[in-house]
CSV table of N, CA and C in Angstrom, one decimal:
chain,number,residue,atom,x,y,z
A,41,UNK,N,-37.9,9.1,69.7
A,41,UNK,CA,-38.4,8.9,68.4
A,41,UNK,C,-38.9,9.7,67.4
A,42,UNK,N,-38.6,10.8,67.3
A,42,UNK,CA,-38.8,11.8,65.8
A,42,UNK,C,-37.6,11.7,65.3
A,43,UNK,N,-36.3,11.5,66.1
A,43,UNK,CA,-35.1,11.5,65.7
A,43,UNK,C,-34.7,10.4,64.9
A,44,UNK,N,-35.4,9.4,65.8
A,44,UNK,CA,-35.2,8.0,64.9
A,44,UNK,C,-35.7,8.1,63.4
A,45,UNK,N,-37.4,8.5,63.2
A,45,UNK,CA,-37.6,8.5,62.2
A,45,UNK,C,-37.0,9.8,61.5
A,46,UNK,N,-36.6,10.6,61.5
A,46,UNK,CA,-35.5,11.4,60.7
A,46,UNK,C,-34.6,10.8,60.1
A,47,UNK,N,-34.0,10.1,61.0
A,47,UNK,CA,-32.3,9.6,60.5
A,47,UNK,C,-32.9,8.2,59.5
A,48,UNK,N,-33.8,7.6,59.9
A,48,UNK,CA,-34.4,6.0,58.9
A,48,UNK,C,-34.5,7.0,57.5
A,49,UNK,N,-35.2,8.2,57.7
A,49,UNK,CA,-35.7,8.9,56.4
A,49,UNK,C,-34.5,9.3,55.6
A,50,UNK,N,-33.8,10.0,56.3
A,50,UNK,CA,-32.5,10.3,55.5
A,50,UNK,C,-31.5,9.3,55.2
A,51,UNK,N,-31.5,8.1,56.0
A,51,UNK,CA,-31.0,7.1,55.6
A,51,UNK,C,-31.3,6.5,54.1
A,52,UNK,N,-32.4,6.3,54.2
A,52,UNK,CA,-33.5,5.5,53.0
A,52,UNK,C,-33.0,6.9,51.6
A,53,UNK,N,-33.1,8.0,52.1
A,53,UNK,CA,-33.1,8.9,50.8
A,53,UNK,C,-31.6,8.9,50.3
A,54,UNK,N,-30.8,8.6,50.9
A,54,UNK,CA,-29.1,8.5,50.7
A,54,UNK,C,-28.7,6.8,49.9
A,55,UNK,N,-29.6,6.3,50.6
A,55,UNK,CA,-29.4,4.9,50.0
A,55,UNK,C,-30.3,4.6,48.6
A,56,UNK,N,-31.0,5.2,48.6
A,56,UNK,CA,-31.9,5.5,47.0
A,56,UNK,C,-31.0,6.4,46.2
A,57,UNK,N,-30.6,7.4,46.9
A,57,UNK,CA,-29.4,8.3,46.0
A,57,UNK,C,-28.5,7.5,45.2
A,58,UNK,N,-27.8,6.7,46.0
A,58,UNK,CA,-26.7,5.9,46.1
A,58,UNK,C,-26.7,4.7,45.1
A,59,UNK,N,-27.8,4.3,45.1
A,59,UNK,CA,-28.5,3.2,44.2
A,59,UNK,C,-28.7,3.6,42.8
A,60,UNK,N,-29.2,4.6,42.8
A,60,UNK,CA,-29.2,5.4,41.3
A,60,UNK,C,-28.2,5.7,40.4
A,61,UNK,N,-27.3,6.4,41.5
A,61,UNK,CA,-26.0,6.6,40.8
A,61,UNK,C,-25.2,5.2,40.4
A,62,UNK,N,-25.3,4.5,41.1
A,62,UNK,CA,-24.7,3.0,41.1
A,62,UNK,C,-25.5,2.6,39.8
A,63,UNK,N,-26.8,2.5,39.3
A,63,UNK,CA,-27.1,1.9,38.1
A,63,UNK,C,-27.3,2.9,37.2
A,64,UNK,N,-26.8,3.9,37.2
A,64,UNK,CA,-26.4,5.0,36.0
A,64,UNK,C,-24.8,4.9,35.7
A,65,UNK,N,-24.1,4.7,36.7
A,65,UNK,CA,-22.9,4.2,36.1
A,65,UNK,C,-22.9,2.8,35.3
A,66,UNK,N,-23.4,1.9,35.7
A,66,UNK,CA,-23.3,0.7,35.5
A,66,UNK,C,-24.2,0.7,33.8
A,67,UNK,N,-25.0,1.2,33.8
A,67,UNK,CA,-25.9,1.4,32.3
A,67,UNK,C,-25.1,2.1,31.4
A,68,UNK,N,-24.3,3.1,32.1
A,68,UNK,CA,-23.2,4.0,31.2
A,68,UNK,C,-22.5,3.0,30.8
A,69,UNK,N,-21.9,2.7,31.2
A,69,UNK,CA,-20.6,1.5,31.4
A,69,UNK,C,-20.7,0.6,29.9
A,70,UNK,N,-22.0,0.3,30.5
A,70,UNK,CA,-23.1,-1.2,29.3
A,70,UNK,C,-22.9,-0.6,28.1
A,71,UNK,N,-23.6,0.5,28.1
A,71,UNK,CA,-24.1,1.2,26.8
A,71,UNK,C,-23.1,1.8,26.0
A,72,UNK,N,-21.9,2.0,26.5
A,72,UNK,CA,-20.8,2.4,26.3
A,72,UNK,C,-19.8,1.2,25.2
A,73,UNK,N,-19.8,0.1,25.9
A,73,UNK,CA,-19.2,-1.1,25.7
A,73,UNK,C,-19.5,-1.6,24.6
A,74,UNK,N,-20.9,-2.0,24.6
A,74,UNK,CA,-21.7,-2.5,23.6
A,74,UNK,C,-22.2,-1.9,22.3
A,75,UNK,N,-21.3,-0.5,22.0
A,75,UNK,CA,-21.5,0.1,21.0
A,75,UNK,C,-20.8,-0.1,20.1
A,76,UNK,N,-20.9,-0.4,18.7
A,76,UNK,CA,-20.1,-1.2,17.8
A,76,UNK,C,-18.8,0.0,17.2
A,77,UNK,N,-17.8,-0.1,17.9
A,77,UNK,CA,-16.4,0.9,17.5
A,77,UNK,C,-16.4,1.0,15.9
A,78,UNK,N,-16.6,-0.4,15.5
A,78,UNK,CA,-16.2,-0.5,14.2
A,78,UNK,C,-17.1,-1.1,13.4
A,79,UNK,N,-17.9,0.1,12.2
A,79,UNK,CA,-19.2,0.0,11.8
A,79,UNK,C,-18.7,-0.4,10.3
A,80,UNK,N,-19.9,-0.6,9.4
A,80,UNK,CA,-20.4,-0.6,8.3
A,80,UNK,C,-20.1,0.7,7.3
A,81,UNK,N,-19.1,0.4,6.3
A,81,UNK,CA,-19.1,1.4,5.5
A,81,UNK,C,-17.6,2.2,5.8
A,82,UNK,N,-17.1,2.1,7.3
A,82,UNK,CA,-16.0,2.7,7.8
A,82,UNK,C,-14.9,1.9,7.6
A,83,UNK,N,-13.6,2.1,7.8
A,83,UNK,CA,-12.4,1.5,7.9
A,83,UNK,C,-12.6,0.9,8.7
A,84,UNK,N,-11.8,-0.6,8.6
A,84,UNK,CA,-11.7,-1.5,9.7
A,84,UNK,C,-10.4,-1.1,10.9
A,85,UNK,N,-10.7,-0.9,12.1
A,85,UNK,CA,-9.5,-0.7,13.2
A,85,UNK,C,-8.6,-1.9,12.5
A,86,UNK,N,-7.2,-1.3,12.6
A,86,UNK,CA,-6.0,-2.3,12.3
A,86,UNK,C,-5.3,-2.6,13.6
A,87,UNK,N,-4.8,-3.9,13.7
A,87,UNK,CA,-4.4,-4.3,15.1
A,87,UNK,C,-3.3,-5.4,14.3
A,88,UNK,N,-2.6,-5.8,15.6
A,88,UNK,CA,-1.3,-6.6,15.1
A,88,UNK,C,-1.8,-8.0,16.4
A,89,UNK,N,-1.6,-8.9,16.0
A,89,UNK,CA,-2.1,-10.1,17.1
A,89,UNK,C,-0.9,-11.2,16.4
A,90,UNK,N,-0.6,-11.7,17.3
A,90,UNK,CA,0.3,-13.1,17.1
A,90,UNK,C,-0.5,-14.6,16.8
A,91,UNK,N,0.1,-15.1,16.3
A,91,UNK,CA,-0.4,-16.5,15.9
A,91,UNK,C,0.2,-17.6,16.9
A,92,UNK,N,0.0,-18.7,17.1
A,92,UNK,CA,0.2,-19.6,18.4
A,92,UNK,C,2.0,-20.2,18.0
A,93,UNK,N,2.5,-19.7,17.0
A,93,UNK,CA,4.2,-19.6,16.8
A,93,UNK,C,5.0,-18.6,16.8
A,94,UNK,N,3.8,-17.5,17.1
A,94,UNK,CA,4.7,-16.2,17.5
A,94,UNK,C,4.7,-15.4,16.2
A,95,UNK,N,4.3,-16.0,15.3
A,95,UNK,CA,4.6,-14.8,13.8
A,95,UNK,C,3.1,-13.7,14.3
A,96,UNK,N,3.4,-12.0,13.8
A,96,UNK,CA,2.6,-10.9,13.6
A,96,UNK,C,1.5,-11.7,12.3
A,97,UNK,N,0.6,-10.6,12.6
A,97,UNK,CA,-0.4,-10.5,11.4
A,97,UNK,C,-0.9,-9.1,12.0
A,98,UNK,N,-0.8,-8.0,11.1
A,98,UNK,CA,-1.4,-6.8,10.9
A,98,UNK,C,-2.8,-6.8,10.0
A,99,UNK,N,-3.4,-6.6,10.2
A,99,UNK,CA,-4.5,-6.5,9.3
A,99,UNK,C,-4.4,-5.7,7.9
A,100,UNK,N,-3.6,-4.7,8.1
A,100,UNK,CA,-3.5,-3.7,6.9
A,100,UNK,C,-2.7,-4.2,6.3
A,101,UNK,N,-1.9,-5.2,6.4
A,101,UNK,CA,-0.9,-6.2,5.3
A,101,UNK,C,-1.9,-6.8,4.4
A,102,UNK,N,-3.0,-6.9,4.4
A,102,UNK,CA,-3.9,-7.5,3.8
A,102,UNK,C,-4.8,-6.8,3.0
A,103,UNK,N,-4.4,-5.5,2.7
A,103,UNK,CA,-5.1,-4.6,1.7
A,103,UNK,C,-5.0,-5.4,0.2
A,104,UNK,N,-5.9,-4.9,-0.4
A,104,UNK,CA,-6.2,-5.6,-1.4
A,104,UNK,C,-6.8,-7.1,-1.7
A,105,UNK,N,-7.0,-7.6,-0.5
A,105,UNK,CA,-7.7,-9.2,-0.7
A,105,UNK,C,-8.6,-8.4,0.4
A,106,UNK,N,-10.0,-9.5,-0.2
A,106,UNK,CA,-11.0,-9.5,0.9
A,106,UNK,C,-10.4,-10.3,2.1
A,107,UNK,N,-11.0,-10.0,3.2
A,107,UNK,CA,-10.8,-10.4,4.7
A,107,UNK,C,-12.1,-10.7,5.5
A,108,UNK,N,-12.2,-12.2,5.9
A,108,UNK,CA,-13.3,-12.7,6.5
A,108,UNK,C,-12.8,-12.6,7.7
A,109,UNK,N,-13.1,-11.7,8.6
A,109,UNK,CA,-12.2,-11.7,10.0
A,109,UNK,C,-13.6,-12.5,11.3
A,110,UNK,N,-13.1,-13.2,11.5
A,110,UNK,CA,-13.8,-14.3,12.7
A,110,UNK,C,-13.4,-14.2,13.8
A,111,UNK,N,-14.4,-14.2,14.7
A,111,UNK,CA,-13.8,-14.0,16.3
A,111,UNK,C,-14.7,-15.2,16.9
A,112,UNK,N,-14.1,-16.0,17.6
A,112,UNK,CA,-14.3,-17.2,18.1
A,112,UNK,C,-13.8,-17.7,19.1
A,113,UNK,N,-14.5,-18.8,19.7
A,113,UNK,CA,-13.9,-19.5,21.0
A,113,UNK,C,-13.7,-21.0,21.0
A,114,UNK,N,-13.3,-21.6,21.5
A,114,UNK,CA,-13.1,-23.1,21.5
A,114,UNK,C,-14.3,-23.8,22.6
A,115,UNK,N,-15.2,-22.9,23.2
A,115,UNK,CA,-16.4,-23.7,23.8
A,115,UNK,C,-17.4,-23.4,23.3
A,116,UNK,N,-17.6,-22.2,22.1
A,116,UNK,CA,-18.5,-22.0,21.5
A,116,UNK,C,-19.1,-22.8,20.2
A,117,UNK,N,-20.4,-23.3,20.8
A,117,UNK,CA,-20.9,-24.8,19.9
A,117,UNK,C,-21.2,-23.9,18.7
A,118,UNK,N,-21.3,-22.9,18.6
A,118,UNK,CA,-21.8,-22.1,17.1
A,118,UNK,C,-20.6,-22.1,16.2
A,119,UNK,N,-19.6,-21.7,17.0
A,119,UNK,CA,-18.5,-21.6,16.3
A,119,UNK,C,-17.7,-22.9,15.9
A,120,UNK,N,-18.3,-23.9,16.5
A,120,UNK,CA,-17.7,-25.2,16.3
A,120,UNK,C,-18.7,-25.6,14.9
A,121,UNK,N,-19.9,-25.5,15.1
A,121,UNK,CA,-20.2,-25.4,13.6
A,121,UNK,C,-20.0,-25.1,12.5
A,122,UNK,N,-19.9,-24.0,12.6
A,122,UNK,CA,-19.4,-23.0,11.2
A,122,UNK,C,-17.7,-23.2,11.0
A,123,UNK,N,-17.1,-23.5,11.8
A,123,UNK,CA,-15.7,-23.7,11.4
A,123,UNK,C,-15.2,-24.6,10.2
A,124,UNK,N,-15.9,-26.4,9.7
A,124,UNK,CA,-15.4,-26.4,9.0
A,124,UNK,C,-15.9,-26.0,7.3
A,125,UNK,N,-17.1,-25.1,7.7
A,125,UNK,CA,-17.5,-24.1,6.5
A,125,UNK,C,-16.6,-23.4,6.1
A,126,UNK,N,-16.0,-22.8,6.9
A,126,UNK,CA,-14.9,-21.9,6.8
A,126,UNK,C,-13.7,-22.6,5.9
A,127,UNK,N,-13.3,-23.2,7.1
A,127,UNK,CA,-12.2,-24.2,6.1
A,127,UNK,C,-12.6,-24.8,4.8
A,128,UNK,N,-13.4,-25.2,4.6
A,128,UNK,CA,-14.0,-25.5,3.2
A,128,UNK,C,-14.1,-24.4,2.1
A,129,UNK,N,-14.2,-23.4,2.4
A,129,UNK,CA,-14.8,-22.2,1.8
A,129,UNK,C,-13.0,-21.4,1.4
A,130,UNK,N,-12.2,-21.6,2.6
A,130,UNK,CA,-10.7,-21.2,2.5
A,130,UNK,C,-10.2,-21.7,1.5
A,131,UNK,N,-10.7,-23.1,1.3
A,131,UNK,CA,-9.9,-24.0,0.1
A,131,UNK,C,-10.1,-23.1,-1.1
A,132,UNK,N,-11.2,-23.3,-1.1
A,132,UNK,CA,-12.0,-22.2,-2.4
A,132,UNK,C,-11.2,-21.1,-3.0
A,133,UNK,N,-11.1,-20.1,-2.1
A,133,UNK,CA,-11.4,-18.7,-2.3
A,133,UNK,C,-9.9,-18.2,-1.7
A,134,UNK,N,-9.3,-18.9,-1.3
A,134,UNK,CA,-7.7,-18.2,-0.5
A,134,UNK,C,-7.0,-17.7,-2.1
A,135,UNK,N,-7.0,-18.8,-3.1
A,135,UNK,CA,-6.4,-18.3,-4.1
A,135,UNK,C,-7.2,-17.2,-5.3
A,136,UNK,N,-8.4,-16.8,-4.5
A,136,UNK,CA,-9.0,-15.7,-5.5
A,136,UNK,C,-9.1,-14.1,-4.5
A,137,UNK,N,-8.2,-14.2,-3.5
A,137,UNK,CA,-7.9,-13.1,-3.1
A,137,UNK,C,-8.8,-12.7,-1.5
A,138,UNK,N,-9.1,-14.4,-1.2
A,138,UNK,CA,-9.9,-14.1,0.4
A,138,UNK,C,-9.4,-14.6,1.3
A,139,UNK,N,-9.1,-13.8,2.6
A,139,UNK,CA,-8.1,-14.4,3.4
A,139,UNK,C,-9.2,-14.7,4.5
A,140,UNK,N,-9.4,-15.5,5.5
A,140,UNK,CA,-9.8,-15.8,6.7
A,140,UNK,C,-8.8,-15.3,7.8
A,141,UNK,N,-8.8,-14.6,8.7
A,141,UNK,CA,-8.2,-14.5,10.0
A,141,UNK,C,-9.1,-15.0,11.2
A,142,UNK,N,-9.0,-15.5,11.8
A,142,UNK,CA,-9.8,-16.5,12.9
A,142,UNK,C,-8.9,-15.8,14.1
A,143,UNK,N,-10.0,-15.0,14.9
A,143,UNK,CA,-9.4,-14.0,16.1
A,143,UNK,C,-10.2,-15.0,17.5
A,144,UNK,N,-9.1,-15.9,18.2
A,144,UNK,CA,-9.4,-16.4,19.2
A,144,UNK,C,-9.4,-15.5,20.7
A,145,UNK,N,-10.4,-15.5,21.3
A,145,UNK,CA,-10.8,-14.7,22.4
A,145,UNK,C,-9.9,-14.6,23.7
A,146,UNK,N,-8.8,-15.2,23.6
A,146,UNK,CA,-7.9,-15.2,24.9
A,146,UNK,C,-8.0,-16.5,25.6
A,147,UNK,N,-7.9,-17.4,24.6
A,147,UNK,CA,-7.7,-19.1,25.4
A,147,UNK,C,-6.5,-19.9,25.7
A,148,UNK,N,-6.1,-20.9,25.6
A,148,UNK,CA,-4.6,-21.1,25.9
A,148,UNK,C,-4.5,-22.0,24.8
A,149,UNK,N,-3.1,-21.6,24.5
A,149,UNK,CA,-2.6,-22.4,23.3
A,149,UNK,C,-2.9,-23.3,23.4
A,150,UNK,N,-3.2,-24.8,24.1
A,150,UNK,CA,-3.2,-25.8,23.8
A,150,UNK,C,-4.7,-26.1,23.2
A,151,UNK,N,-5.9,-25.1,23.9
A,151,UNK,CA,-7.0,-25.7,23.8
A,151,UNK,C,-6.9,-24.8,22.3
A,152,UNK,N,-6.4,-24.0,22.1
A,152,UNK,CA,-6.7,-23.5,20.4
A,152,UNK,C,-6.1,-24.7,19.3
A,153,UNK,N,-5.1,-25.1,19.9
A,153,UNK,CA,-3.7,-26.3,18.8
A,153,UNK,C,-5.0,-27.3,18.5
A,154,UNK,N,-5.1,-27.9,19.9
A,154,UNK,CA,-6.3,-28.9,20.0
A,154,UNK,C,-7.7,-28.9,18.9
A,155,UNK,N,-8.2,-27.3,19.0
A,155,UNK,CA,-9.4,-27.3,18.5
A,155,UNK,C,-8.8,-26.9,17.0
A,156,UNK,N,-7.7,-26.5,16.5
A,156,UNK,CA,-7.4,-26.4,15.0
A,156,UNK,C,-6.9,-27.6,14.4
A,157,UNK,N,-6.3,-29.0,15.1
A,157,UNK,CA,-6.2,-29.9,14.7
A,157,UNK,C,-7.7,-30.7,14.5
A,158,UNK,N,-8.3,-30.7,15.4
A,158,UNK,CA,-9.8,-31.4,15.5
A,158,UNK,C,-10.4,-31.0,14.1
A,159,UNK,N,-10.1,-29.6,13.7
A,159,UNK,CA,-11.1,-29.3,12.5
A,159,UNK,C,-10.1,-29.3,11.4
A,160,UNK,N,-8.7,-29.5,11.4
A,160,UNK,CA,-8.0,-29.3,10.1
A,160,UNK,C,-8.2,-28.1,9.7
A,161,UNK,N,-7.7,-27.2,10.6
A,161,UNK,CA,-7.6,-25.6,9.9
A,161,UNK,C,-6.6,-25.4,9.4
A,162,UNK,N,-6.9,-24.8,8.2
A,162,UNK,CA,-5.4,-24.0,7.7
A,162,UNK,C,-5.1,-23.0,7.5
A,163,UNK,N,-5.9,-21.9,8.0
A,163,UNK,CA,-6.3,-20.3,7.4
A,163,UNK,C,-5.4,-19.8,8.8
A,164,UNK,N,-5.2,-19.0,9.0
A,164,UNK,CA,-4.8,-18.1,10.5
A,164,UNK,C,-5.2,-18.1,11.6
A,165,UNK,N,-4.9,-18.5,12.5
A,165,UNK,CA,-5.6,-18.4,13.9
A,165,UNK,C,-4.8,-17.3,14.8
A,166,UNK,N,-5.5,-16.2,15.0
A,166,UNK,CA,-4.6,-15.2,15.9
A,166,UNK,C,-5.5,-15.4,17.6
A,167,UNK,N,-4.4,-15.0,18.5
A,167,UNK,CA,-5.1,-14.9,19.8
A,167,UNK,C,-4.9,-13.3,20.3
A,168,UNK,N,-6.2,-13.0,20.5
A,168,UNK,CA,-6.5,-11.4,21.3
A,168,UNK,C,-6.1,-11.8,22.9
A,169,UNK,N,-5.3,-11.8,23.2
A,169,UNK,CA,-4.7,-12.5,24.9
A,169,UNK,C,-5.4,-11.2,25.6
A,170,UNK,N,-5.1,-9.7,25.7
A,170,UNK,CA,-5.7,-8.6,26.2
A,170,UNK,C,-7.2,-8.2,26.0
A,171,UNK,N,-7.5,-9.1,24.9
A,171,UNK,CA,-8.9,-8.6,24.7
A,171,UNK,C,-9.5,-6.9,23.8
A,172,UNK,N,-8.5,-6.6,23.4
A,172,UNK,CA,-8.5,-4.8,23.0
A,172,UNK,C,-8.6,-5.0,21.3
A,173,UNK,N,-8.6,-6.1,20.7
A,173,UNK,CA,-9.5,-6.3,19.7
A,173,UNK,C,-10.8,-6.3,19.9
A,174,UNK,N,-11.1,-7.5,20.4
A,174,UNK,CA,-12.6,-7.9,20.6
A,174,UNK,C,-13.1,-6.7,21.4
A,175,UNK,N,-12.6,-5.5,22.0
A,175,UNK,CA,-13.4,-4.3,22.8
A,175,UNK,C,-13.4,-3.3,21.1
A,176,UNK,N,-12.4,-3.4,20.1
A,176,UNK,CA,-12.2,-2.4,19.5
A,176,UNK,C,-13.3,-2.6,17.9
A,177,UNK,N,-13.6,-4.0,17.9
A,177,UNK,CA,-14.6,-4.2,17.6
A,177,UNK,C,-16.0,-4.5,17.7
A,178,UNK,N,-16.2,-4.3,19.1
A,178,UNK,CA,-17.1,-4.5,20.1
A,178,UNK,C,-17.8,-5.5,19.7
A,179,UNK,N,-17.3,-6.6,20.1
A,179,UNK,CA,-17.7,-8.3,19.9
A,179,UNK,C,-18.4,-8.4,20.8
A,180,UNK,N,-19.7,-9.3,20.9
A,180,UNK,CA,-20.3,-10.0,22.1
A,180,UNK,C,-21.6,-10.1,21.7
A,181,UNK,N,-22.2,-11.1,21.2
A,181,UNK,CA,-21.0,-12.8,21.7
A,181,UNK,C,-20.9,-13.2,20.4
A,182,UNK,N,-20.2,-14.4,20.7
A,182,UNK,CA,-19.6,-14.9,19.9
A,182,UNK,C,-20.5,-16.2,18.9
A,183,UNK,N,-20.8,-16.6,18.0
A,183,UNK,CA,-19.2,-16.1,17.0
A,183,UNK,C,-19.5,-14.6,16.4
A,184,UNK,N,-18.8,-13.9,15.8
A,184,UNK,CA,-19.1,-12.7,15.1
A,184,UNK,C,-18.0,-12.8,14.3
A,185,UNK,N,-18.5,-12.3,12.6
A,185,UNK,CA,-17.5,-11.8,11.7
A,185,UNK,C,-17.6,-10.7,11.1
A,186,UNK,N,-16.9,-10.1,10.7
A,186,UNK,CA,-16.5,-8.9,9.7
A,186,UNK,C,-16.5,-9.0,8.7
A,187,UNK,N,-16.8,-8.7,7.6
A,187,UNK,CA,-16.4,-8.8,6.5
A,187,UNK,C,-15.8,-7.6,5.4
A,188,UNK,N,-14.5,-7.7,5.3
A,188,UNK,CA,-13.5,-6.6,5.1
A,188,UNK,C,-13.4,-6.6,3.7
A,189,UNK,N,-13.3,-5.4,2.8
A,189,UNK,CA,-12.9,-5.6,1.4
A,189,UNK,C,-11.8,-5.4,1.3
A,190,UNK,N,-11.4,-5.2,-0.1
A,190,UNK,CA,-10.0,-5.2,-0.4
A,190,UNK,C,-9.5,-3.6,-0.3
A,191,UNK,N,-10.5,-2.6,-0.2
A,191,UNK,CA,-9.9,-1.1,0.5
A,191,UNK,C,-9.8,-0.9,1.5
A,192,UNK,N,-10.1,-2.2,2.7
A,192,UNK,CA,-10.1,-1.8,4.1
A,192,UNK,C,-11.4,-1.6,4.7
A,193,UNK,N,-12.3,-1.4,4.3
A,193,UNK,CA,-13.5,-1.1,4.6
A,193,UNK,C,-14.4,-2.1,4.8
A,194,UNK,N,-15.2,-1.9,6.0
A,194,UNK,CA,-16.3,-2.9,6.1
A,194,UNK,C,-17.5,-3.1,5.5
A,195,UNK,N,-17.9,-4.4,5.3
A,195,UNK,CA,-19.0,-4.3,4.4
A,195,UNK,C,-20.4,-4.9,5.0
A,196,UNK,N,-19.8,-6.0,5.9
A,196,UNK,CA,-21.1,-6.2,6.4
A,196,UNK,C,-20.4,-6.8,7.9
A,197,UNK,N,-21.7,-7.0,8.7
A,197,UNK,CA,-21.1,-8.2,10.3
A,197,UNK,C,-21.9,-8.7,10.0
A,198,UNK,N,-21.8,-10.2,10.7
A,198,UNK,CA,-22.2,-11.2,10.8
A,198,UNK,C,-22.6,-11.7,12.6
A,199,UNK,N,-23.7,-11.5,13.1
A,199,UNK,CA,-23.3,-12.4,14.8
A,199,UNK,C,-24.0,-13.4,14.8
A,200,UNK,N,-24.0,-13.9,13.8
A,200,UNK,CA,-25.2,-15.5,14.2
A,200,UNK,C,-24.1,-16.5,13.3
A,201,UNK,N,-24.8,-18.0,13.7
A,201,UNK,CA,-24.1,-19.0,13.3
A,201,UNK,C,-24.6,-19.3,11.7
A,202,UNK,N,-23.6,-19.4,10.7
A,202,UNK,CA,-23.3,-19.6,9.2
A,202,UNK,C,-23.6,-20.8,8.9
A,203,UNK,N,-24.2,-20.9,7.8
A,203,UNK,CA,-24.4,-22.1,6.8
A,203,UNK,C,-23.1,-22.2,6.0
A,204,UNK,N,-22.3,-23.4,5.2
A,204,UNK,CA,-21.8,-23.1,4.3
A,204,UNK,C,-22.0,-22.4,3.2
A,205,UNK,N,-23.6,-22.3,3.1
A,205,UNK,CA,-24.0,-21.4,1.7
A,205,UNK,C,-23.2,-20.2,2.1
A,206,UNK,N,-24.1,-19.7,3.4
A,206,UNK,CA,-23.6,-18.4,3.8
A,206,UNK,C,-22.3,-17.8,3.7
A,207,UNK,N,-21.0,-19.0,4.5
A,207,UNK,CA,-19.8,-18.3,4.0
A,207,UNK,C,-19.6,-18.1,2.6
A,208,UNK,N,-19.8,-19.2,1.8
A,208,UNK,CA,-19.5,-18.9,0.5
A,208,UNK,C,-20.1,-17.6,-0.1
A,209,UNK,N,-21.4,-17.4,0.3
A,209,UNK,CA,-21.6,-15.8,-0.7
A,209,UNK,C,-20.9,-14.9,0.0
A,210,UNK,N,-20.5,-15.3,1.5
A,210,UNK,CA,-19.8,-13.9,1.9
A,210,UNK,C,-18.6,-13.6,1.8
A,211,UNK,N,-17.6,-14.7,1.3
A,211,UNK,CA,-16.4,-15.0,0.7
A,211,UNK,C,-16.5,-14.3,-0.6
A,212,UNK,N,-17.5,-14.2,-1.3
A,212,UNK,CA,-17.9,-14.2,-3.0
A,212,UNK,C,-18.2,-12.7,-2.9
A,213,UNK,N,-18.6,-11.9,-1.4
A,213,UNK,CA,-18.8,-10.6,-1.6
A,213,UNK,C,-17.6,-9.6,-1.2
A,214,UNK,N,-16.7,-10.3,-0.9
A,214,UNK,CA,-15.5,-9.8,-0.6
A,214,UNK,C,-14.2,-9.9,-1.6
A,215,UNK,N,-14.5,-10.6,-2.4
A,215,UNK,CA,-13.6,-11.0,-3.3
A,215,UNK,C,-13.2,-9.9,-3.8
A,216,UNK,N,-11.8,-9.4,-4.3
A,216,UNK,CA,-11.9,-8.8,-5.1
A,216,UNK,C,-11.9,-9.0,-6.6
A,217,UNK,N,-12.2,-7.8,-7.0
A,217,UNK,CA,-12.8,-7.8,-8.6
A,217,UNK,C,-11.6,-8.3,-9.5
């Protein structure tokens, strides 16, 4: 009887220790993954992504322009709300030195094409198939937008749905002097 009780205690202690170790590992990984790698005031992490036609877009090629870097998904309701605003303001600001790069977070080509046609989007849409850029920028949840000035420095980060007025104000903020 005593041996059974000792085994039960030993097994319980081992189970508690294993549970604590698992919780620690999960917490450590979660905390590390949600930390923003791309921070306001720092240089934006460079990347090369392809659009639906296979053309490459490299962030550092946009030096000298303001970049409105938007992470989105076709399933994201707030993304659907703000895309028309982004398109309207892109028409006004593209000739003033502001570019939009819309990074889709790894959906199918058909879903992205249908979405772009539905909203008549004319700004570059690139796909982060591997999720590396999303991870480098610490993106979660969607939509998320980084504002990058003409020197390649992050000046703001927005992780909420934007109104058209907000999009306009943000583009004004990154418009080169």
